[in-house]
Coordinates of C-alpha atoms (C1' of nucleotides) in Angstrom, one line a residue:
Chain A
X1 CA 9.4 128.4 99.0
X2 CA 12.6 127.3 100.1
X3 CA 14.1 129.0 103.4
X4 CA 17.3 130.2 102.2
X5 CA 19.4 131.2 105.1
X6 CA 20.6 134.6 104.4
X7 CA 23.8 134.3 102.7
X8 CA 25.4 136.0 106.0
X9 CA 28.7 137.8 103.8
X10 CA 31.8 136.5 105.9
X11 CA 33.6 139.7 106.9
X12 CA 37.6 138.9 106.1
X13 CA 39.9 138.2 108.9
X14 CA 42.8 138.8 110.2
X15 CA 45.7 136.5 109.6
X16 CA 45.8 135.6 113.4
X17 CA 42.0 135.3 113.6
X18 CA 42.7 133.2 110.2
X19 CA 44.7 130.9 112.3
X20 CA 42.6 130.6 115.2
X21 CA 39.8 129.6 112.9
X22 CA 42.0 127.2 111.3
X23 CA 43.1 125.6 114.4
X24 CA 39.6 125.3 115.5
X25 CA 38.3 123.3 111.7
X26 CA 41.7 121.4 112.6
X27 CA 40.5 120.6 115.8
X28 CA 37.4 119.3 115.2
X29 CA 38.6 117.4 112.1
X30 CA 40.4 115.5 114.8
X31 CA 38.5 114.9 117.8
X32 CA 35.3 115.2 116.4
X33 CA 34.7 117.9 119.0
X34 CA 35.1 121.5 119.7
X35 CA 38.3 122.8 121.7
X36 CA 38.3 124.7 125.1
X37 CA 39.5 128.0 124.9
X38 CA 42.5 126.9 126.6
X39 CA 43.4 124.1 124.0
X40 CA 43.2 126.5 121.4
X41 CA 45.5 129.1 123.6
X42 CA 47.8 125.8 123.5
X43 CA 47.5 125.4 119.6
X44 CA 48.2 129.4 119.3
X45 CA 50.7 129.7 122.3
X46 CA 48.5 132.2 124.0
X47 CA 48.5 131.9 127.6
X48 CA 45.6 134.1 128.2
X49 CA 42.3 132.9 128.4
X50 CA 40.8 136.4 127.5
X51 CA 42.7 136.6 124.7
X52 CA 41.6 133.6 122.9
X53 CA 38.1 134.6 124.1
X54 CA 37.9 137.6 121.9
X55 CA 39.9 135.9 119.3
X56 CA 36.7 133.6 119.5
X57 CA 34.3 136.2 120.1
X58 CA 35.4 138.2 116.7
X59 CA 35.4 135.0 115.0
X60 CA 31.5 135.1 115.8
X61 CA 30.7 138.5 115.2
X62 CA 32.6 137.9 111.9
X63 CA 30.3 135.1 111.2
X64 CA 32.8 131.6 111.2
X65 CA 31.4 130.5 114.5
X66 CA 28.7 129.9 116.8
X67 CA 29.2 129.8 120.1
X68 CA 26.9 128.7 123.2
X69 CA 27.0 130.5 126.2
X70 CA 28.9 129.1 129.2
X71 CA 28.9 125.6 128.1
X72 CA 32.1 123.6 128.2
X73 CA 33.2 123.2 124.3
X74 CA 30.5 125.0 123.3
X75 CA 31.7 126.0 120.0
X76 CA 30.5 125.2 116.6
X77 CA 31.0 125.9 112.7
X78 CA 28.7 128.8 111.7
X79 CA 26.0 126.7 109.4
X80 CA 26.5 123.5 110.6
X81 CA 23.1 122.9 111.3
X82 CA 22.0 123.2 107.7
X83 CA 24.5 120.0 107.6
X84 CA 22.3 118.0 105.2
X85 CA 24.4 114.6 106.7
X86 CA 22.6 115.1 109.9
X87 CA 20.4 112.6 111.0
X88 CA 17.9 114.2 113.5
X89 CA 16.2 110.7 114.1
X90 CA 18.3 107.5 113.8
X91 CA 15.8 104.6 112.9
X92 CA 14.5 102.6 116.2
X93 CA 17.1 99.9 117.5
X94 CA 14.7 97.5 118.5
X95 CA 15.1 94.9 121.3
X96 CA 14.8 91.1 119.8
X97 CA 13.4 88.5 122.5
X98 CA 14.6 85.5 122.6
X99 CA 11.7 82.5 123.7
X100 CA 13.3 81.5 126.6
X101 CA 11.6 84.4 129.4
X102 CA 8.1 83.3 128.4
X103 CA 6.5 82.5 131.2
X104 CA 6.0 85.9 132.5
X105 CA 5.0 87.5 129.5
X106 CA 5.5 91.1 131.5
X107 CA 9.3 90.2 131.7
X108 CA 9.6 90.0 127.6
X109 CA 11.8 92.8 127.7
X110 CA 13.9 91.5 130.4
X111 CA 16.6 89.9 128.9
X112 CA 17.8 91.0 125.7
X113 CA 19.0 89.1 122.8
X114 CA 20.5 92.0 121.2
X115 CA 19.2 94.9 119.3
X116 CA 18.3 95.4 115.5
X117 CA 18.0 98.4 113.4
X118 CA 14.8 98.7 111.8
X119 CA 14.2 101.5 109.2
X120 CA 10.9 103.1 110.1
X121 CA 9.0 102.2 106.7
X122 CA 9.1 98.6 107.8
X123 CA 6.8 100.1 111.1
X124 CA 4.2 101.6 109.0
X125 CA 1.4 103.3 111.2
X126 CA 3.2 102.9 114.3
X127 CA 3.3 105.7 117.1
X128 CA 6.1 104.1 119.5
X129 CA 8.7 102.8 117.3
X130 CA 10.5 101.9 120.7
X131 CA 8.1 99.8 121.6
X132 CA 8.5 97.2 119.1
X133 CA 10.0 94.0 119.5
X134 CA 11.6 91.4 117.3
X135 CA 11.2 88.2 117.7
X136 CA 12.1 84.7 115.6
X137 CA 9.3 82.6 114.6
X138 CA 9.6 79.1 116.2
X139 CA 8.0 77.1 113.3
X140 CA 7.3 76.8 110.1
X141 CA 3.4 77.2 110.6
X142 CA 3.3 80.4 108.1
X143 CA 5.5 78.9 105.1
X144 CA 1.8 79.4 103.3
X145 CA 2.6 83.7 104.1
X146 CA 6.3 83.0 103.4
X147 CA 7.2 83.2 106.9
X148 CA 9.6 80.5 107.6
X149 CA 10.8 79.3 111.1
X150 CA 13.9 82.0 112.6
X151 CA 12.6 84.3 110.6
X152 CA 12.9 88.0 112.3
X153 CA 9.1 88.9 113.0
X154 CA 9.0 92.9 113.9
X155 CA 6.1 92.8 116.4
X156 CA 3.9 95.9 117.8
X157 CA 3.2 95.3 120.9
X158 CA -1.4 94.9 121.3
X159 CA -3.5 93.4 123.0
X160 CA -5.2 89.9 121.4
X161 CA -8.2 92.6 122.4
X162 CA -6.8 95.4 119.7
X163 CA -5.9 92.7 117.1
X164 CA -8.3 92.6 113.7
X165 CA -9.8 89.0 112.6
X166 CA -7.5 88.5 110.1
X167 CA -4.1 89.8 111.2
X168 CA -0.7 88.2 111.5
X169 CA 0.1 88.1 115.2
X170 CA 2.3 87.1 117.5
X171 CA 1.9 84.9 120.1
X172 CA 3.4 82.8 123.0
X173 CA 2.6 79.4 123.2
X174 CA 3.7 77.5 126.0
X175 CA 7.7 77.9 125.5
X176 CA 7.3 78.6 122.0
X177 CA 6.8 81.8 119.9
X178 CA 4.3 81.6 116.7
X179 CA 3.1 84.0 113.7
X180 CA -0.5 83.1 113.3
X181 CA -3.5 84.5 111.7
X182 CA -5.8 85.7 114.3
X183 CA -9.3 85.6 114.9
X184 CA -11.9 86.1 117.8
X185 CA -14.7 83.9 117.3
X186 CA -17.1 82.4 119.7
X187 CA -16.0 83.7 122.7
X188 CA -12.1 82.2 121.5
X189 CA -9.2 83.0 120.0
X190 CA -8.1 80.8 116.8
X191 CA -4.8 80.7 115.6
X192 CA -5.0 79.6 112.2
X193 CA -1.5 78.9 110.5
X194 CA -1.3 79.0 106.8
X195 CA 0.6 75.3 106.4
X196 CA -1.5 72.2 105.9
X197 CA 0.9 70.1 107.6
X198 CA -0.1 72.7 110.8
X199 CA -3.3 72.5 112.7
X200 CA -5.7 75.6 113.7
X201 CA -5.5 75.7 117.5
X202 CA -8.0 78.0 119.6
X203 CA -7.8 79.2 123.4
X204 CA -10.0 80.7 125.8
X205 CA -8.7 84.2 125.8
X206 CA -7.6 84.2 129.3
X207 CA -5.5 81.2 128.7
X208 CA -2.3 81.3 129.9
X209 CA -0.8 78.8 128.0
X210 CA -1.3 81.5 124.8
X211 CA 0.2 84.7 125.4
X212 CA -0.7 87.3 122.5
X213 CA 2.2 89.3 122.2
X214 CA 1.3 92.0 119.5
X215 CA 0.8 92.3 115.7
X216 CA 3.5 91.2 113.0
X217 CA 4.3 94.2 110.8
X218 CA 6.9 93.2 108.9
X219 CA 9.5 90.1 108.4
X220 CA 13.2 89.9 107.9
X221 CA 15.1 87.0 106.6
X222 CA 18.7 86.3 105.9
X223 CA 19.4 83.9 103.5
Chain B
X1 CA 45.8 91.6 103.0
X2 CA 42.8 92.9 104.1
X3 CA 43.4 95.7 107.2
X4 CA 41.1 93.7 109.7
X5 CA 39.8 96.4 112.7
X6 CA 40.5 94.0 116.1
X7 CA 37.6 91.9 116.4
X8 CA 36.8 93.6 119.8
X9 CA 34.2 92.1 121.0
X10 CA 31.2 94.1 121.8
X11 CA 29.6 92.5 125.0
X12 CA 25.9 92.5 125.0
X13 CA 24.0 95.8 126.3
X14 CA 21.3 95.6 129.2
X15 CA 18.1 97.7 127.6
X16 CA 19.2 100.9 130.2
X17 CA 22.5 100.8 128.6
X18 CA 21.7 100.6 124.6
X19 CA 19.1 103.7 125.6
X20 CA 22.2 105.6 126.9
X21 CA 24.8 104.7 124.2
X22 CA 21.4 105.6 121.4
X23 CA 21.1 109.0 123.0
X24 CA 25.0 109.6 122.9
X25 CA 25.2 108.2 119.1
X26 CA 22.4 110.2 118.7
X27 CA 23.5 113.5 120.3
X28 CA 26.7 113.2 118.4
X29 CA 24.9 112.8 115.4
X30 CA 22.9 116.1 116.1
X31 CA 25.4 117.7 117.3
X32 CA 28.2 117.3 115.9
X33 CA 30.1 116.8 119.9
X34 CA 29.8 114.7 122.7
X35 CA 27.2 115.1 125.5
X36 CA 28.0 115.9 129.0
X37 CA 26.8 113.6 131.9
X38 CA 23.9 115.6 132.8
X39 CA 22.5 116.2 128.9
X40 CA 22.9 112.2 128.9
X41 CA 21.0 112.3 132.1
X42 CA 18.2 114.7 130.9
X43 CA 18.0 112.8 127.7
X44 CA 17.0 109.9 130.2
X45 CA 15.8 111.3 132.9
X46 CA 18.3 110.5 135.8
X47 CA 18.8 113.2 138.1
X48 CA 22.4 111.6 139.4
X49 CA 25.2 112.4 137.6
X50 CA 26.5 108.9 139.4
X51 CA 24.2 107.5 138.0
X52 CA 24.7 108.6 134.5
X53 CA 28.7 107.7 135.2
X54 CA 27.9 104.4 136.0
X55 CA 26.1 103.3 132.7
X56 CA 28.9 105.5 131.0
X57 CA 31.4 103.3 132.7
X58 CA 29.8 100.2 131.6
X59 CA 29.7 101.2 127.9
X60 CA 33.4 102.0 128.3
X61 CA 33.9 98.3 129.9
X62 CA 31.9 96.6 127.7
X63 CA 34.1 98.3 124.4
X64 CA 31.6 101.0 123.0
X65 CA 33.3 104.0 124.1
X66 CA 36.1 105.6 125.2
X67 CA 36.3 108.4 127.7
X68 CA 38.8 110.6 128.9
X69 CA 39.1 111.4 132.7
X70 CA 38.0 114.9 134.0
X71 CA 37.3 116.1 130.2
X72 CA 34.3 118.2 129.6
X73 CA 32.3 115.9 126.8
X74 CA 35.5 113.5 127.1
X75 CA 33.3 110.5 125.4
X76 CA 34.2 108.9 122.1
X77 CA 32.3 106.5 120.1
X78 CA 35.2 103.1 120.3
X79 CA 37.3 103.1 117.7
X80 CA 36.9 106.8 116.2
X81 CA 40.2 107.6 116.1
X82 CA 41.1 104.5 113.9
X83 CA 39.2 105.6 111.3
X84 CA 39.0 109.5 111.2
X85 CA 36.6 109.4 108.5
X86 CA 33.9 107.4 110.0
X87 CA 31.3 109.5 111.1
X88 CA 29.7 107.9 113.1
X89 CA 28.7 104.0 113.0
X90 CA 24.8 104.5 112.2
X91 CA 23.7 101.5 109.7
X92 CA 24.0 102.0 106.4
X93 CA 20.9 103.7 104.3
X94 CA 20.8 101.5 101.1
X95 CA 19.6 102.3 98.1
X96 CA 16.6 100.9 96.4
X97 CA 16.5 100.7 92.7
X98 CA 13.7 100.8 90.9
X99 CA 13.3 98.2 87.6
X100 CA 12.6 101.3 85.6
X101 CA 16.1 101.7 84.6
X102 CA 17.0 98.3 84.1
X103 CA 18.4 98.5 80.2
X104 CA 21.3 100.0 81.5
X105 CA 23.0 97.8 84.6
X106 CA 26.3 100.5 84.9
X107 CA 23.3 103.0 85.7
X108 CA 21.4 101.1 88.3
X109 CA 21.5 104.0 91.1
X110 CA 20.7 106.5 88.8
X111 CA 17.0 106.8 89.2
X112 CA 16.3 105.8 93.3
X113 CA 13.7 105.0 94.6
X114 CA 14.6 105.7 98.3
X115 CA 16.9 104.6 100.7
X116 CA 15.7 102.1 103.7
X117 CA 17.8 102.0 107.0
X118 CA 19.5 98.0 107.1
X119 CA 20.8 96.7 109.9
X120 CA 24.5 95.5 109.5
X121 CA 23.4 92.0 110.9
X122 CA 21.1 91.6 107.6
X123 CA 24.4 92.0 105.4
X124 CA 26.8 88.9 106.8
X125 CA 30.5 88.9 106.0
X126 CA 29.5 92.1 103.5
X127 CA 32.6 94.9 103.5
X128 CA 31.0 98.1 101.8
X129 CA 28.0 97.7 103.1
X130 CA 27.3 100.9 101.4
X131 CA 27.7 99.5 98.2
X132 CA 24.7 97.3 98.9
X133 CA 21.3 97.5 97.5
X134 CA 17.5 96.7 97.9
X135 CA 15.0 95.8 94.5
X136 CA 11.6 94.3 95.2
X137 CA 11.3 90.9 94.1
X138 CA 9.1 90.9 90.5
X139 CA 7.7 87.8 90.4
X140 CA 6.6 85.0 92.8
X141 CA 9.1 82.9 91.7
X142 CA 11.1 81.9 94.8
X143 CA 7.7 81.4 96.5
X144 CA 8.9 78.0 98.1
X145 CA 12.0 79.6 99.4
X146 CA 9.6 82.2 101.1
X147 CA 10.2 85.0 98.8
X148 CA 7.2 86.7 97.5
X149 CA 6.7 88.9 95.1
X150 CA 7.1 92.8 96.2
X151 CA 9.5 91.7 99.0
X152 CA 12.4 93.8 99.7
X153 CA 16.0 91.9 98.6
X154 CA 19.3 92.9 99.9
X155 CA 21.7 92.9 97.4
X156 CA 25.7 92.9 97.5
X157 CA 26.5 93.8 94.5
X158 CA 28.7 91.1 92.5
X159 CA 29.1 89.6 89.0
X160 CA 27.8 86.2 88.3
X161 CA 31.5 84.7 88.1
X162 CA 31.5 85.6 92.1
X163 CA 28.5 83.8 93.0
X164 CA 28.3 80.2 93.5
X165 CA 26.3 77.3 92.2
X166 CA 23.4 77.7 94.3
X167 CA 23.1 80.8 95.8
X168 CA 20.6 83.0 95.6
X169 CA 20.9 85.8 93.1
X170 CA 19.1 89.2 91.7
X171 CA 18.9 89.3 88.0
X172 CA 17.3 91.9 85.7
X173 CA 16.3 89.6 82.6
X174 CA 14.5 92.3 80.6
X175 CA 12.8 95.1 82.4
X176 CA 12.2 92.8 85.9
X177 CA 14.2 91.9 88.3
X178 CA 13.6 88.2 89.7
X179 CA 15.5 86.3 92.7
X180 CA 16.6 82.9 91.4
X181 CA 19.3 80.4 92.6
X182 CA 22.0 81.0 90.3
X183 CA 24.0 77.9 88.3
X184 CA 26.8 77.9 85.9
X185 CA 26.5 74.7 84.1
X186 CA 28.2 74.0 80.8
X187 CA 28.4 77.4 79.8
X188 CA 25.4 79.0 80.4
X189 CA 23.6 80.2 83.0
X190 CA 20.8 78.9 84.9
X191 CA 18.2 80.5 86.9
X192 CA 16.5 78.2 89.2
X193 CA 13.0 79.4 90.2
X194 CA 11.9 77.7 93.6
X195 CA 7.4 77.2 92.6
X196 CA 6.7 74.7 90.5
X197 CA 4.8 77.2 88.1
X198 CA 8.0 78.7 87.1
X199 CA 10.0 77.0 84.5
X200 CA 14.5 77.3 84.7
X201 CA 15.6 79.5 82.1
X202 CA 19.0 79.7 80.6
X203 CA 21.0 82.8 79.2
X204 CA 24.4 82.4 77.7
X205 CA 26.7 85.0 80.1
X206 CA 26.9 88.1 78.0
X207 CA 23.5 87.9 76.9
X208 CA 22.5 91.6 77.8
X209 CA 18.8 90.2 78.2
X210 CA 20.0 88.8 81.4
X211 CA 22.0 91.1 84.1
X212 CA 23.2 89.3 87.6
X213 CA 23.0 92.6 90.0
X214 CA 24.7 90.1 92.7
X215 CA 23.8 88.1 95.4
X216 CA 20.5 88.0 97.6
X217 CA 21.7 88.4 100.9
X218 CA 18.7 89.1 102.7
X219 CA 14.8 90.0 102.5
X220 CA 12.5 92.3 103.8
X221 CA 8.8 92.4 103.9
X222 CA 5.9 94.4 105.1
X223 CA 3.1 92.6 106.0
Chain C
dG1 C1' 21.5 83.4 152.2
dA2 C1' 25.6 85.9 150.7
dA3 C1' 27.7 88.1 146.9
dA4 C1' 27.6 90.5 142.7
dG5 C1' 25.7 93.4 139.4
dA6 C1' 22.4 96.9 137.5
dG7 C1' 20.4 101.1 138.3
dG8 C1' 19.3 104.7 141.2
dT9 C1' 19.4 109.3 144.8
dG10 C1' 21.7 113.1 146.6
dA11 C1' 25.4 115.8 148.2
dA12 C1' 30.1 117.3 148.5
dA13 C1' 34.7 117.7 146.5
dA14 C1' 37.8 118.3 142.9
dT15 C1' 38.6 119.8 138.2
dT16 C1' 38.0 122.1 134.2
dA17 C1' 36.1 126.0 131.5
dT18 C1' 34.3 130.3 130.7
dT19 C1' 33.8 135.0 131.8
dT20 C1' 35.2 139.4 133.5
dC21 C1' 38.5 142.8 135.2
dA22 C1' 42.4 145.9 134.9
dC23 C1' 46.0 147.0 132.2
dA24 C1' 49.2 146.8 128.5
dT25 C1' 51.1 147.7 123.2
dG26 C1' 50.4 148.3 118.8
dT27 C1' 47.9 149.5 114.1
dT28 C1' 44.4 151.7 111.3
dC29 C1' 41.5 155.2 109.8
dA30 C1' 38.7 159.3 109.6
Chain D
dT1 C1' 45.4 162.9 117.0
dG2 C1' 42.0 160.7 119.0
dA3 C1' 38.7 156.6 118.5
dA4 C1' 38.2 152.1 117.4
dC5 C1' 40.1 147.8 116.9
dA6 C1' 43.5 143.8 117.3
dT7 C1' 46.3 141.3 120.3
dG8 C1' 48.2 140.3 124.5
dT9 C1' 49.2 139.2 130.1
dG10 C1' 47.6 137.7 134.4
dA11 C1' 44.5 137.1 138.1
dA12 C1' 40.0 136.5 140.1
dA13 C1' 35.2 135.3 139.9
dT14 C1' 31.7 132.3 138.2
dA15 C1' 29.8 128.5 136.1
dA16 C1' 29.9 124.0 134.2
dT17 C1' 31.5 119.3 134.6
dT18 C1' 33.3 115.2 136.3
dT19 C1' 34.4 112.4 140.3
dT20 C1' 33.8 110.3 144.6
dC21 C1' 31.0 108.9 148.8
dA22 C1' 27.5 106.8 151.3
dC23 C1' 23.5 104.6 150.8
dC24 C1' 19.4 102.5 148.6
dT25 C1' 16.4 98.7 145.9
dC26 C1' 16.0 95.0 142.8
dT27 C1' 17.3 90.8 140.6
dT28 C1' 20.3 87.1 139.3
dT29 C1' 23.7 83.8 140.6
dC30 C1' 26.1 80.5 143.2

DNA sequence: GAAAGAGGTGAAAATTATTTCACATGTTCA
DNA sequence: TGAACATGTGAAATAATTTTCACCTCTTTC
């Protein structure tokens, strides 16, 4: 069942409503705006506000225009909100942290290394896209996974206490950010990396030498 | 002579000022016009229009928008007017072919499979970024590059007498696509798997069982 | 420890925009 | 020949919007 909008029969103008209209698609062809109704008097050479108000106003009733009360510009092309370009919800621009504000492991977000668009299907199951983080992997620990060191890691934010045996996560290590598998064993938390050449490492999980930061979801290289 | 844009640097954004210039980008997307101070407000919850000003006038100083004094909605995305027909500058939404429809290279976004959200920092020194596009890796092939099988490839489109001895390229050779480093050596071209399972294979250039899509410039990968 | 910057409140002032009013002059159409 | 509509002027009232002030708290930087 597709929700047609009723065809809503444009009713013919006159030539200088035809004008007005014109000058108005002009308009917003330009500035990427709407007019005032004094920039269109301007465009017209009307000097009277009312005029170009019910120039406006049949516009409406004639179906080329909608108009929002008493806001300033608060014009807009009849249908333009069946605009199949628009974008409701841009993808998340996530914050990427950079290892050197590690310490304090509540400060991640506090200083930015720039921001990354991230298309949501590369945050599958997540409720806060916001809250993500990226971050680059500081060694080469996962080569095994195909996670190399600087690669972008797109982490959601959890608890060590939230985390599955098993999952890829995050953590802070001393000044250093790893991707580790993750388990809970023994009252411990391993960090097992998937590179012979790397060694399993465990902490008490109060540690805080080992900061867990979250889960990685996805990974982003360029070559 | 390539019509280079000023370099303008973009300063760096605190995380209070990327929120603001994310709802205007996002407002304008939406709604086809500019916010006022107070929707930007609402939209973050200030209640101060100074407030609202100030981060304003720090996205102005730091080259992401211009503004025009004691205009209603007077904010413009930088460097609209330059380019009329830019929209907006929201990341491109590649396309992602599927190896269903690889007989046929000239028809390679007939069939897609989707589109995924890239950020422009994935696609270095890339002009059309729109012209881009993502295939999944077929085979495990490049596993010691860290390129799995299933991962996501970013792809600039090229021929193989672009690419260079070396780089990294997507090729259809019969119905899958495979990420190989790319060599032209006496006449023919090699495709240089990175796992020691895999063997090189050779194609002469117009061998149709062999199609360079271009070059790999990135990857992508859920975990 | 002073200075500078980010981010904020709240209120008043200045500007810009929209709306409404009274009053015109035509045209069109039943 | 009215009634209804299209197009205007000009001024005043109202509402929306931006700007400016004074002042506040943090945090970073030198």
């Amino acid at each position: 069942m597709q929700k047609r909008p009723a065809p809503r029969e444009k009713k013919r103008l006159t030539p200088r409503q035809n004008d007005t209209f014109e000058f108005i698609r002009g308009y917003m062809r330009k500035h990427r705006k709407p007019p005032t109704l004094r920039e269109i008097g301007e465009g017209l050479g009307i000097r009277s506000g009312n005029a170009v108000s019910k120039l406006v106003e049949a516009l409406v009733r004639k179906g080329y225009l909608e108009r929002e009360p008493n806001a300033a510009r608060g014009l807009r092309l009849a249908g333009a909100e069946e605009d199949p370009f628009r974008l409701d919800d841009a993808p998340p621009n996530l914050l990427i942290i950079s290892r050197t504000n590690s310490r304090e492991p509540e400060r991640l977000r506090e200083r930015p290394g720039g921001y990354l668009t991230v298309d949501p299907r590369l945050l599958p199951g997540v409720r806060h896209p916001d809250r993500c983080l990226i971050a680059r992997a500081g060694d080469d620990g996962m080569n095994g996974d195909g996670i190399h060191k600087g690669d972008l890691l797109v982490i959601e934010e959890a608890s060590w206490k939230d985390l599955r045996n098993g999952e890829v996560a995050a953590c802070l290590v001393g000044e250093m950010l790893y991707a580790r598998r993750i388990f809970f064993l023994n009252d411990r938390l391993h960090l097992r990396p998937a590179d012979r050449h790397y060694t399993e490492e465990t902490f008490a999980p109060e540690d805080p030498g080992c900061y867990v930061v979250g889960r990685v979801l996805s990974i982003m290289r360029r070559l």
